[in-house]
mmCIF file of N, CA and C in Angstrom:
data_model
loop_
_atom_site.group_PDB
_atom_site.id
_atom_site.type_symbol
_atom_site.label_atom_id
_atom_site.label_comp_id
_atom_site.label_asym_id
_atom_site.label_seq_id
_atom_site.Cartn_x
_atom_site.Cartn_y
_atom_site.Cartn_z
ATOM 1 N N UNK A 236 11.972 -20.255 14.475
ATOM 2 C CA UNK A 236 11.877 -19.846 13.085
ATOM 3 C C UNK A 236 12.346 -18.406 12.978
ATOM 4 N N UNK A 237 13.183 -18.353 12.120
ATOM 5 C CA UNK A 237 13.909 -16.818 11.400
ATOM 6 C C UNK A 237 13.914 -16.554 9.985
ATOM 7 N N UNK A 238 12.396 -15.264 10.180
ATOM 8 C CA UNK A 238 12.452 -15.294 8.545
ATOM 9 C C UNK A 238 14.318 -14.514 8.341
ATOM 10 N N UNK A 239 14.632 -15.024 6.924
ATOM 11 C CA UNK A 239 15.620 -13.994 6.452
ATOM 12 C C UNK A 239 15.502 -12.972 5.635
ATOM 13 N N UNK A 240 16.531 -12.261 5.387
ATOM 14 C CA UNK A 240 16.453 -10.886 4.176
ATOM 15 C C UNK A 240 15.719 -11.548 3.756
ATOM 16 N N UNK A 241 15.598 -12.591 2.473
ATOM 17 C CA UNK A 241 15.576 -13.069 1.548
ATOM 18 C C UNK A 241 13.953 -12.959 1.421
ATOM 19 N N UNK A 242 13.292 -14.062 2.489
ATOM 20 C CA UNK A 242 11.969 -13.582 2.851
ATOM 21 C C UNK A 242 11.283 -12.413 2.856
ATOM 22 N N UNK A 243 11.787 -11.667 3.607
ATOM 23 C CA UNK A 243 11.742 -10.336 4.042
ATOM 24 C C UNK A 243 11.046 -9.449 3.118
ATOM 25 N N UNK A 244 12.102 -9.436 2.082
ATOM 26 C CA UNK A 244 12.155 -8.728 0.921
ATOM 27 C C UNK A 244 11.104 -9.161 0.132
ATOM 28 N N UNK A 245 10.916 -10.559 -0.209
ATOM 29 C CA UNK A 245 9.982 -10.897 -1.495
ATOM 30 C C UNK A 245 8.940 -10.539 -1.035
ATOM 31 N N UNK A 246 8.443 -10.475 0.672
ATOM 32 C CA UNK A 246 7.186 -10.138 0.595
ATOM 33 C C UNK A 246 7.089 -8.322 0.085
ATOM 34 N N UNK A 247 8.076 -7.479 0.791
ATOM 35 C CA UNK A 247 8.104 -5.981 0.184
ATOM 36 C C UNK A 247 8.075 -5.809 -0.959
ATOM 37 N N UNK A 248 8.924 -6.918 -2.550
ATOM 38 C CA UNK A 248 8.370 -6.712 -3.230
ATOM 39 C C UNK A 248 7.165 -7.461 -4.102
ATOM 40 N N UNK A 249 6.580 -8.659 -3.394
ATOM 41 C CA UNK A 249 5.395 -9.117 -3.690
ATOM 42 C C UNK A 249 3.957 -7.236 -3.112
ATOM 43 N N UNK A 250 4.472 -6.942 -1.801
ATOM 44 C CA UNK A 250 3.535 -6.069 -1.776
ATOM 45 C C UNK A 250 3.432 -4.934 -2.511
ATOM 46 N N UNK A 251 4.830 -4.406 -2.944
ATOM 47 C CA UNK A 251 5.574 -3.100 -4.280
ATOM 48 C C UNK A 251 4.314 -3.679 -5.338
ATOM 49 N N UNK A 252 4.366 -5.032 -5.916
ATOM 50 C CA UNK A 252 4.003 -5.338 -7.021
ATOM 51 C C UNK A 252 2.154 -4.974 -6.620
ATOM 52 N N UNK A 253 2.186 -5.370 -5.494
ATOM 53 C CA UNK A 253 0.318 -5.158 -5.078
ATOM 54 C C UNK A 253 -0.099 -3.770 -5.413
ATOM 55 N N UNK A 254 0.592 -2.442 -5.003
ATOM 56 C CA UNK A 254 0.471 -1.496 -4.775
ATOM 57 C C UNK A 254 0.118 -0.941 -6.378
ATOM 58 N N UNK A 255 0.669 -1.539 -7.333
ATOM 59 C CA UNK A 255 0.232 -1.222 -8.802
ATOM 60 C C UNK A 255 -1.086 -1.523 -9.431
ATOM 61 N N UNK A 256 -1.201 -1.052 -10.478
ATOM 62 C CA UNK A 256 -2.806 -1.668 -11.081
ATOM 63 C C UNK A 256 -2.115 -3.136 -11.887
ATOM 64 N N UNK A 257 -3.143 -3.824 -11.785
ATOM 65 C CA UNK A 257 -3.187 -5.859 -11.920
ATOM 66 C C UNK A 257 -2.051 -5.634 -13.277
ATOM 67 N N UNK A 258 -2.440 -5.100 -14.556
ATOM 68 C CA UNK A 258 -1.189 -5.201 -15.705
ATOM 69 C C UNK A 258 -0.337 -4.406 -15.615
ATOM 70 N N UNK A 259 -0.113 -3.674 -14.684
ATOM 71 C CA UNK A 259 0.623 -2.730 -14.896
ATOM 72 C C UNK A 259 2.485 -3.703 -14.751
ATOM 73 N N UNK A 260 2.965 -3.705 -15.807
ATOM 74 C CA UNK A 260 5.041 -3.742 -15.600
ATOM 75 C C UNK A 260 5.636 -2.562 -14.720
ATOM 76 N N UNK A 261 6.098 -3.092 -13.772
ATOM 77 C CA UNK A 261 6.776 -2.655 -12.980
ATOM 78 C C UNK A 261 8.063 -2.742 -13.082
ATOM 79 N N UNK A 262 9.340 -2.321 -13.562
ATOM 80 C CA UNK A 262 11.051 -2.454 -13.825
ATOM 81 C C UNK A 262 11.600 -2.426 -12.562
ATOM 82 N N UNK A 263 12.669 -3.810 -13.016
ATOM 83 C CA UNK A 263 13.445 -3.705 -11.748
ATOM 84 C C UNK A 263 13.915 -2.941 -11.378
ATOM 85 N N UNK A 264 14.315 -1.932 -11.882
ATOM 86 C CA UNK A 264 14.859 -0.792 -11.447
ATOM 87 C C UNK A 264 13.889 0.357 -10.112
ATOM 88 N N UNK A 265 12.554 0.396 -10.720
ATOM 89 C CA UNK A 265 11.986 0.879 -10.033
ATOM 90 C C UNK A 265 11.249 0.570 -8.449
ATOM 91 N N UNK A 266 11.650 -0.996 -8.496
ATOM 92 C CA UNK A 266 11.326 -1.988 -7.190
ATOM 93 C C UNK A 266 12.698 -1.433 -6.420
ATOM 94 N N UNK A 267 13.441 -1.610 -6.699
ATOM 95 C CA UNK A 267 14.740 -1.553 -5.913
ATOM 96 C C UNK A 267 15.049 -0.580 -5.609
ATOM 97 N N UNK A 268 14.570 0.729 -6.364
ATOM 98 C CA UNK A 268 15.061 2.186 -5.593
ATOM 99 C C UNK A 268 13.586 2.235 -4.614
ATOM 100 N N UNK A 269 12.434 2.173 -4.723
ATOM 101 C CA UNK A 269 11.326 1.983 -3.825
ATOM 102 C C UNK A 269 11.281 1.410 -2.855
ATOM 103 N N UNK A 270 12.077 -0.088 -2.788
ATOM 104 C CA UNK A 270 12.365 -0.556 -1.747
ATOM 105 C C UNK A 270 13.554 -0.987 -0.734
ATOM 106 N N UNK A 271 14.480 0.414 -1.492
ATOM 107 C CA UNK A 271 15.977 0.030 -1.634
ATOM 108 C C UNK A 271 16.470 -0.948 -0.798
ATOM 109 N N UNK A 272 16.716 -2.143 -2.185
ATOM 110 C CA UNK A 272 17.257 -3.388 -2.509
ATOM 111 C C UNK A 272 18.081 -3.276 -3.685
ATOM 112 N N UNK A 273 19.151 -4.031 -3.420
ATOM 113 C CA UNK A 273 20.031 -3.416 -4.449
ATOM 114 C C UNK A 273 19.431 -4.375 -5.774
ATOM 115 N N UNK A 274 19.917 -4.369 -7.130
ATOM 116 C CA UNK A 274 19.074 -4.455 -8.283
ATOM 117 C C UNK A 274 19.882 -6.112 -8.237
ATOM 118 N N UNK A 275 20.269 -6.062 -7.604
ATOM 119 C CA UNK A 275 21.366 -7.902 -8.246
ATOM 120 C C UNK A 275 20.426 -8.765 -7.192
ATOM 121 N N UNK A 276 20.339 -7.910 -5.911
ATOM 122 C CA UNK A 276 19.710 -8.941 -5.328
ATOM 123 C C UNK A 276 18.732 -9.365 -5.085
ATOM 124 N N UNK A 277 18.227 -8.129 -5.821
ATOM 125 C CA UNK A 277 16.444 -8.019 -5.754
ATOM 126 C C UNK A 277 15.954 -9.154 -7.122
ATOM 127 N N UNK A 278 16.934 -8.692 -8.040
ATOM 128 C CA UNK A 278 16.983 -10.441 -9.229
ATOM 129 C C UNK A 278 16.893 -11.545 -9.002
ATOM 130 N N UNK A 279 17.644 -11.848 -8.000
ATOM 131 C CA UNK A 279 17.387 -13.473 -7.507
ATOM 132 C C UNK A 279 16.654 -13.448 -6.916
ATOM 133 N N UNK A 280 16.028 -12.697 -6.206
ATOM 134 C CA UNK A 280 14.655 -13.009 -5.217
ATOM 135 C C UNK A 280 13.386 -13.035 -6.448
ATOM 136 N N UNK A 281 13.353 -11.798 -7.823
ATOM 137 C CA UNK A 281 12.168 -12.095 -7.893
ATOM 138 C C UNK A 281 12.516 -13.364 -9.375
ATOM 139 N N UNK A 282 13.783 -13.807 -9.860
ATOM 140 C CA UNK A 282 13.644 -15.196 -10.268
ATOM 141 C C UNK A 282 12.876 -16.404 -9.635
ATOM 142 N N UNK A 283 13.128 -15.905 -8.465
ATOM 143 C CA UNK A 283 12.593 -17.201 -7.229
ATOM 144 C C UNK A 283 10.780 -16.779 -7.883
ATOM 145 N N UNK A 284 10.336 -16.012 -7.798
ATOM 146 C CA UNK A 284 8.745 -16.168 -7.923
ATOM 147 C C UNK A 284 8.463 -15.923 -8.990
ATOM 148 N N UNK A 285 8.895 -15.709 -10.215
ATOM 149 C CA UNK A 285 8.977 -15.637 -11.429
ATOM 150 C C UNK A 285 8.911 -17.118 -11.970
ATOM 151 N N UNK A 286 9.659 -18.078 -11.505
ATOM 152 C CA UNK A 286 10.015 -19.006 -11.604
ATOM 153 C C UNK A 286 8.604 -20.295 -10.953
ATOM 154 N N UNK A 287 8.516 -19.487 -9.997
ATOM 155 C CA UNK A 287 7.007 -20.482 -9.097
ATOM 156 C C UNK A 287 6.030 -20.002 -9.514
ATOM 157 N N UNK A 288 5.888 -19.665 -10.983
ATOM 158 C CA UNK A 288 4.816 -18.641 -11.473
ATOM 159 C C UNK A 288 3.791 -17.498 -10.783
ATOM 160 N N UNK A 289 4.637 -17.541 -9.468
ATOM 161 C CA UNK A 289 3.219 -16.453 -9.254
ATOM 162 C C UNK A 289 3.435 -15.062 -9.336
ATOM 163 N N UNK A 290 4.166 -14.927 -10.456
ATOM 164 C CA UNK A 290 4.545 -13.359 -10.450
ATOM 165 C C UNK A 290 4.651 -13.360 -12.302
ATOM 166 N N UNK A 291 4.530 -12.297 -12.900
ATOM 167 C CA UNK A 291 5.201 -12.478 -14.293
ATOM 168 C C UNK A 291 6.222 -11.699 -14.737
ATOM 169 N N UNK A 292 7.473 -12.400 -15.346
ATOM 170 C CA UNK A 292 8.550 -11.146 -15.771
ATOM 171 C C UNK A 292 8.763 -10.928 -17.307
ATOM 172 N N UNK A 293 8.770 -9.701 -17.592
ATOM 173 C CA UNK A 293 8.752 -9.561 -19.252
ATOM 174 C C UNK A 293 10.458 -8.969 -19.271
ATOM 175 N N UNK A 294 11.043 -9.437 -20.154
ATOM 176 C CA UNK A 294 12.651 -9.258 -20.589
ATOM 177 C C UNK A 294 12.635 -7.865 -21.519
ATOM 178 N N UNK A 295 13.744 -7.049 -21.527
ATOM 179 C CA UNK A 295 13.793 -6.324 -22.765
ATOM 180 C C UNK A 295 13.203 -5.045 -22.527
ATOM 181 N N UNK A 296 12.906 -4.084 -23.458
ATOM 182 C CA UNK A 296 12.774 -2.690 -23.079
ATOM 183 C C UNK A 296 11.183 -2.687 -23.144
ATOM 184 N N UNK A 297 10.929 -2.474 -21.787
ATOM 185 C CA UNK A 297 9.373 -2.277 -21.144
ATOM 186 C C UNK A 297 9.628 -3.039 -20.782
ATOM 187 N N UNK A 298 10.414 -3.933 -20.105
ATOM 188 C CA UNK A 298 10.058 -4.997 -19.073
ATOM 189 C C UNK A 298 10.213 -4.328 -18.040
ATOM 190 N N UNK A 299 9.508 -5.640 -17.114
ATOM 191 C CA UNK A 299 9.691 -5.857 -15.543
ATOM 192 C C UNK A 299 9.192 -6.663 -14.823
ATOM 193 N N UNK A 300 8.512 -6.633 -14.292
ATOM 194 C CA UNK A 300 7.224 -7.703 -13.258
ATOM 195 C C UNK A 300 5.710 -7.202 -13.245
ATOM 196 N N UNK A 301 4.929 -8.267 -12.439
ATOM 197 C CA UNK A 301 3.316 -8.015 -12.299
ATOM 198 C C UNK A 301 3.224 -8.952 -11.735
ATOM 199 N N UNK A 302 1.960 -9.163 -11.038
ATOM 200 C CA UNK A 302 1.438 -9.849 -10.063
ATOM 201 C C UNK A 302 0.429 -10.806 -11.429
ATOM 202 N N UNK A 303 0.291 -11.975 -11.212
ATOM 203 C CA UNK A 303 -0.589 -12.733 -12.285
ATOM 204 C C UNK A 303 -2.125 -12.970 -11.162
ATOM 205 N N UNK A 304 -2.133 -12.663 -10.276
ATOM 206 C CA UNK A 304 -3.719 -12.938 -9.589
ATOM 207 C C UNK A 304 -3.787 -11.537 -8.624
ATOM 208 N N UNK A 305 -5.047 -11.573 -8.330
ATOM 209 C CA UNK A 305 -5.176 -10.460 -7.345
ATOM 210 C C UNK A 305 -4.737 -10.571 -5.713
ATOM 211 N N UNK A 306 -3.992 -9.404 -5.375
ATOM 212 C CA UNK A 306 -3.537 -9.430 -4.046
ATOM 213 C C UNK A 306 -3.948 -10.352 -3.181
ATOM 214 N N UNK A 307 -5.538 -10.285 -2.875
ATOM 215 C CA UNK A 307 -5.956 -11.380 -2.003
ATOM 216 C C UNK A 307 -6.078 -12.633 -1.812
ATOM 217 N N UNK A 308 -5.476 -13.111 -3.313
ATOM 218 C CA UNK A 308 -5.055 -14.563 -4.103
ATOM 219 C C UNK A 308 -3.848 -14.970 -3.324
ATOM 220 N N UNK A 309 -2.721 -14.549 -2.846
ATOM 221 C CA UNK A 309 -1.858 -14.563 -1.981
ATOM 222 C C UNK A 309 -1.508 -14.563 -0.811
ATOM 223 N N UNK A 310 -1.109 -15.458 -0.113
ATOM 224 C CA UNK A 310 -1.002 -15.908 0.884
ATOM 225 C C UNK A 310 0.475 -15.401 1.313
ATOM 226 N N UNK A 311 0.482 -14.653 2.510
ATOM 227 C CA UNK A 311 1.964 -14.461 3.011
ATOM 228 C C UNK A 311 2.555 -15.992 3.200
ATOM 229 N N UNK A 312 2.240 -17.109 4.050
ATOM 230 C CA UNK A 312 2.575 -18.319 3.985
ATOM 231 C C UNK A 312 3.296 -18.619 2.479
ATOM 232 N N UNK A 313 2.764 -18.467 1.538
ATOM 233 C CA UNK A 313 3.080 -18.889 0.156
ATOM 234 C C UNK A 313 4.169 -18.368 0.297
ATOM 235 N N UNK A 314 4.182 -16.903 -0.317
ATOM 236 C CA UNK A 314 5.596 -16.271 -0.442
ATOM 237 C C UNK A 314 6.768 -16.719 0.381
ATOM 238 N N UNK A 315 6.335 -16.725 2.067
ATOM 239 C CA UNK A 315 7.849 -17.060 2.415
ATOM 240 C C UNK A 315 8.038 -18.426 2.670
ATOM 241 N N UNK A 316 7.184 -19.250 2.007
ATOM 242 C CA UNK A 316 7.873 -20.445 1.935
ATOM 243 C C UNK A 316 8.392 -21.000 0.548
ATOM 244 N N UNK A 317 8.204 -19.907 -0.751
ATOM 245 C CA UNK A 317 8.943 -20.267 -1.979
ATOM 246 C C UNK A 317 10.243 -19.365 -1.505
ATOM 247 N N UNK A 318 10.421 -18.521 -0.618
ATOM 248 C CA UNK A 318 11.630 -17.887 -0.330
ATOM 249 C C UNK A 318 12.460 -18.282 0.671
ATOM 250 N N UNK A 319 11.483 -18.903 1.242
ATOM 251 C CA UNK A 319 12.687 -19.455 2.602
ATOM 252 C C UNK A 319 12.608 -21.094 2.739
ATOM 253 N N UNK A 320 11.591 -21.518 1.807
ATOM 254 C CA UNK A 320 12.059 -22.846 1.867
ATOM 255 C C UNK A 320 11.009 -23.331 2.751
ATOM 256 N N UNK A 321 11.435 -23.477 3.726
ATOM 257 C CA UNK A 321 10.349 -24.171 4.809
ATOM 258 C C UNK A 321 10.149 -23.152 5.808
ATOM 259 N N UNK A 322 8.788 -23.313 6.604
ATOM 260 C CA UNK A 322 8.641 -22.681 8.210
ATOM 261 C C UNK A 322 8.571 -23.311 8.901
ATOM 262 N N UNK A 323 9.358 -24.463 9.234
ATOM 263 C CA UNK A 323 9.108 -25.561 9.796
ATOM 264 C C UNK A 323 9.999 -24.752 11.601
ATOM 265 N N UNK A 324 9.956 -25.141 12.966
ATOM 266 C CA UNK A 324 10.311 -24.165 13.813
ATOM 267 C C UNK A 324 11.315 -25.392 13.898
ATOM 268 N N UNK A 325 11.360 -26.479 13.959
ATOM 269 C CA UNK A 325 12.527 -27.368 13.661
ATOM 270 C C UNK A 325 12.708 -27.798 13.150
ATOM 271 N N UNK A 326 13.828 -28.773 12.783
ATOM 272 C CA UNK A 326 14.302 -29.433 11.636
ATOM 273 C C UNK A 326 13.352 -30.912 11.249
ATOM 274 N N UNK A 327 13.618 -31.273 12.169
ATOM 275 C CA UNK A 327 12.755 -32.976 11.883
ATOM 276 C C UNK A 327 11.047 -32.362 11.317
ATOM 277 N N UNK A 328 11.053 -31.316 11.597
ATOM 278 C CA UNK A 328 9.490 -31.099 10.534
ATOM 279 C C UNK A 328 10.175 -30.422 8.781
ATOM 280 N N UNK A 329 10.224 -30.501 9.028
ATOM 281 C CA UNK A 329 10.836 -29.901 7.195
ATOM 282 C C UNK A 329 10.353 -30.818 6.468
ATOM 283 N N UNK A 330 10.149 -31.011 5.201
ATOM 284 C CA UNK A 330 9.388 -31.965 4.101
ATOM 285 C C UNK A 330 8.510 -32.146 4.446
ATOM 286 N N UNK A 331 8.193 -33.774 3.962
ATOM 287 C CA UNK A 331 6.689 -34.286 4.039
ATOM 288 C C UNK A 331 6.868 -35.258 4.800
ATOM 289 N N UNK A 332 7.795 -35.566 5.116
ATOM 290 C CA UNK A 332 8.011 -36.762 6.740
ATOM 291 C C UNK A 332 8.453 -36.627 7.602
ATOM 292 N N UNK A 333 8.369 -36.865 8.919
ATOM 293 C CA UNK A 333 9.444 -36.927 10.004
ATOM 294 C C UNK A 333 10.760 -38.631 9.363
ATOM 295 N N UNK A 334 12.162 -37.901 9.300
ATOM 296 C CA UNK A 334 12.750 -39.068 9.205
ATOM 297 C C UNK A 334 13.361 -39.013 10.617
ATOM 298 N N UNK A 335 13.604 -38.468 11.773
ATOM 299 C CA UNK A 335 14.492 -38.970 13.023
ATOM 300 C C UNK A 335 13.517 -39.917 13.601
ATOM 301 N N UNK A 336 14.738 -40.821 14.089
ATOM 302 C CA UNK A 336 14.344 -41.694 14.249
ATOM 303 C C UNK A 336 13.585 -41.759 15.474
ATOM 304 N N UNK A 337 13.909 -40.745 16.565
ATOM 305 C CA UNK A 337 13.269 -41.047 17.549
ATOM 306 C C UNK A 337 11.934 -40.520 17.714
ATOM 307 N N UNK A 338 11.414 -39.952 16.437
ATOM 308 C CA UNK A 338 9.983 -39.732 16.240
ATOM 309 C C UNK A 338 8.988 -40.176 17.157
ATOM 310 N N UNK A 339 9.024 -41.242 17.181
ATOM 311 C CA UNK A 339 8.042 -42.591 17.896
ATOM 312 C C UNK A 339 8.094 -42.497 19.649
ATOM 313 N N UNK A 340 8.785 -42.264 20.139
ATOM 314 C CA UNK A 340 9.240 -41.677 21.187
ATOM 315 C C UNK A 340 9.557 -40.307 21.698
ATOM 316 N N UNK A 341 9.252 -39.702 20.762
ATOM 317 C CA UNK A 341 9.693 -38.240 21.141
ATOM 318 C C UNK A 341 8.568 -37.326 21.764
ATOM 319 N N UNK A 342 8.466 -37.028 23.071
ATOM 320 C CA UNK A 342 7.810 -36.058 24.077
ATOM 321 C C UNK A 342 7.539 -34.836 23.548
ATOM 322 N N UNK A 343 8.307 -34.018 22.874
ATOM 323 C CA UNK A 343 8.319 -33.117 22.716
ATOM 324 C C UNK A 343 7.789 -32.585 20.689
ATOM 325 N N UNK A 344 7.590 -33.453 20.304
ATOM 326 C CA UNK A 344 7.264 -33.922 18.554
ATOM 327 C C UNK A 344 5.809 -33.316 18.393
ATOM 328 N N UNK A 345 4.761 -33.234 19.498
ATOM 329 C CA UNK A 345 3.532 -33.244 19.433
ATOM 330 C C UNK A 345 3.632 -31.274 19.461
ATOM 331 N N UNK A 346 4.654 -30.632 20.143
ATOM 332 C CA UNK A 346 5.049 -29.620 20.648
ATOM 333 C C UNK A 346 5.053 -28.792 19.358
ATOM 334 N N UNK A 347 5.827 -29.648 18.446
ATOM 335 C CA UNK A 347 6.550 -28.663 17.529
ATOM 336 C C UNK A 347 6.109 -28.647 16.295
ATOM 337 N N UNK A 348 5.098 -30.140 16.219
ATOM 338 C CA UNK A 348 4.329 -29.862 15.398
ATOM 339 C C UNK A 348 2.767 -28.656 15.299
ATOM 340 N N UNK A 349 2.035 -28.497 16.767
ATOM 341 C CA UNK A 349 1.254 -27.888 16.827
ATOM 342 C C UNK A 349 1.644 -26.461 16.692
ATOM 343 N N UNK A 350 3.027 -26.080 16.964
ATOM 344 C CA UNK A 350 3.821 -24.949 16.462
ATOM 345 C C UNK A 350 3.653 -24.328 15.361
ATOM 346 N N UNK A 351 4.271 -25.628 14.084
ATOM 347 C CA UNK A 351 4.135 -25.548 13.227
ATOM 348 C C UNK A 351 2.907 -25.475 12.523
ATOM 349 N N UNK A 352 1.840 -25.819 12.701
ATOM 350 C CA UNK A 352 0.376 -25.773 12.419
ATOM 351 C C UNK A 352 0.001 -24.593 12.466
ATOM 352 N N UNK A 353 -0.319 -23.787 13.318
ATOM 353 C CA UNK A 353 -0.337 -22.165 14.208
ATOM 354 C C UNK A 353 0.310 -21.063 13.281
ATOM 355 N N UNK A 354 1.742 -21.508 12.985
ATOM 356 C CA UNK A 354 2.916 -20.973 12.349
ATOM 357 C C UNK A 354 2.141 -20.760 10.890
ATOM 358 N N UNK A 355 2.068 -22.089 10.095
ATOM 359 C CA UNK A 355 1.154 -21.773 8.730
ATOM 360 C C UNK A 355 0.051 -21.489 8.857
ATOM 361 N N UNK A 356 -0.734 -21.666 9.762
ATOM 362 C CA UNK A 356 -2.040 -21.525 9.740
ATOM 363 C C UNK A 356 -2.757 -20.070 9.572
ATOM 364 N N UNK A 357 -1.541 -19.294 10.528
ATOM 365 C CA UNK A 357 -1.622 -17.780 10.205
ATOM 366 C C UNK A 357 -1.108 -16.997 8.790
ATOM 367 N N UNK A 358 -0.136 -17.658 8.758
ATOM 368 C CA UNK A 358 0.479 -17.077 7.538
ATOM 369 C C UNK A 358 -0.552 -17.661 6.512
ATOM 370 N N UNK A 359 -0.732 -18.489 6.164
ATOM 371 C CA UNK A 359 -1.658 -18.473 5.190
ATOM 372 C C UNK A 359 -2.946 -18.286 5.653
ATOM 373 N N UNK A 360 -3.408 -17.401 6.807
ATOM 374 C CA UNK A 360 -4.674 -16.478 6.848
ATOM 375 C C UNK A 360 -4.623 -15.442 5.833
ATOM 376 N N UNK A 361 -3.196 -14.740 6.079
ATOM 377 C CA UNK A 361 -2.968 -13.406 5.866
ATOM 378 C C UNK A 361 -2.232 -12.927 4.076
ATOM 379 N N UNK A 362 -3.535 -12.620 3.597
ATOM 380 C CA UNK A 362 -3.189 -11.972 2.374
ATOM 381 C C UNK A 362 -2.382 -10.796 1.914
ATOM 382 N N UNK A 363 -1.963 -11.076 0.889
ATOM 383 C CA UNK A 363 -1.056 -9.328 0.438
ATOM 384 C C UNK A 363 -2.577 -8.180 0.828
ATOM 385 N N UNK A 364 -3.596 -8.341 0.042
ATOM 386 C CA UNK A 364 -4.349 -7.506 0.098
ATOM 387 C C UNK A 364 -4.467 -6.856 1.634
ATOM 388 N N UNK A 365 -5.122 -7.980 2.707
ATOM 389 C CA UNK A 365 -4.062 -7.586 4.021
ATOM 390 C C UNK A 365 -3.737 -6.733 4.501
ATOM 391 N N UNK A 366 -2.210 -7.391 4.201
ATOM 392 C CA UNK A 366 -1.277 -6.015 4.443
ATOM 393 C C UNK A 366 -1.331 -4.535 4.035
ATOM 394 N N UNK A 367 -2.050 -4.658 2.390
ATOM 395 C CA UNK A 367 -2.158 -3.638 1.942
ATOM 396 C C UNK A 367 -3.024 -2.543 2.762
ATOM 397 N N UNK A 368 -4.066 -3.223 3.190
ATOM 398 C CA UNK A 368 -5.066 -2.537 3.820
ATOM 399 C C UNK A 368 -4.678 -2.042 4.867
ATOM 400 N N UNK A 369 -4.028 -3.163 5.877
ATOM 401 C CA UNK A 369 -3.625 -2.593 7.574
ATOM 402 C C UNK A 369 -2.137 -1.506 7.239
ATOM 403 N N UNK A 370 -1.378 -1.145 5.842
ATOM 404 C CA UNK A 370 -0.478 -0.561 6.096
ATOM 405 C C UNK A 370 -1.319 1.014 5.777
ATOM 406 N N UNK A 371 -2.675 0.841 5.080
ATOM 407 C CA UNK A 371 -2.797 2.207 4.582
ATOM 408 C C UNK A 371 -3.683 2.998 5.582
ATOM 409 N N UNK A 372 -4.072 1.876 6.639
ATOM 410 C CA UNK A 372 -4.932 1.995 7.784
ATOM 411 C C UNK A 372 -3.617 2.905 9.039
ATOM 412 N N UNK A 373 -2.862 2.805 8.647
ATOM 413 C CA UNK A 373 -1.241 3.497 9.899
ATOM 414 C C UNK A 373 -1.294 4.709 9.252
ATOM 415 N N UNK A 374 -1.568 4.835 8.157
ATOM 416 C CA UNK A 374 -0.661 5.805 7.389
ATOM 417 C C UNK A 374 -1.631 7.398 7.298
#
């Protein structure tokens, strides 16, 4: 498994958005020089969670984003799997079935599923709030 940018990013700015008070609008503009991401691409990432409602975007002058639940409502698991799709560590786990065929036979299936278990199991331990805490705990 390889998270990408894409991942990467939504969680920096799922955590940008933590770092504010709960209503506070945040402008794209101001995510992207904070977390310099450029402003086009930082758009399609936060359409992506805008879109899976767990973020809110207001259009127009005073817009921007907000978080719709509290930090600890969030699951890193969540985020990078509306951003990356799946965490599956191989392919035949992706969706909700195994379709290869050699499923039934396969030695190594029991392997990659307990992988995968481990894999979400942590990520959705680990809250934005979390992070928030262990980054201000370095700092």
């Amino acid at each position: 498994m390889l998270i990408s940018t894409k991942g990467r990013y939504a969680l920096r700015v799922m955590l940008e958005l933590a770092g504010h008070e709960r209503n506070e609008i945040v402008p794209l503009i101001t995510i992207a020089q904070k977390q310099q991401i450029s402003e086009k691409y930082l758009e399609s990432i936060l359409v992506v969670l805008s879109k899976a409602g767990i973020i809110d975007g207001l259009r127009g002058k005073g817009g921007g984003y907000r978080l719709n639940r509290e930090p600890k409502d969030y699951s890193v698991g969540e985020i990078l799997r509306l951003s990356e799709g799946s965490l599956a560590p191989v392919s035949c786990l992706e969706g909700d079935s195994n379709h290869c065929a050699r499923a039934a036979e396969c030695k190594t299936l029991p392997l990659w599923e307990k992988l995968d278990t481990l894999i979400c199991d942590y990520l959705d331990s680990v809250s934005l709030e979390d992070l928030l805490g262990s980054s201000s705990e370095t700092e």
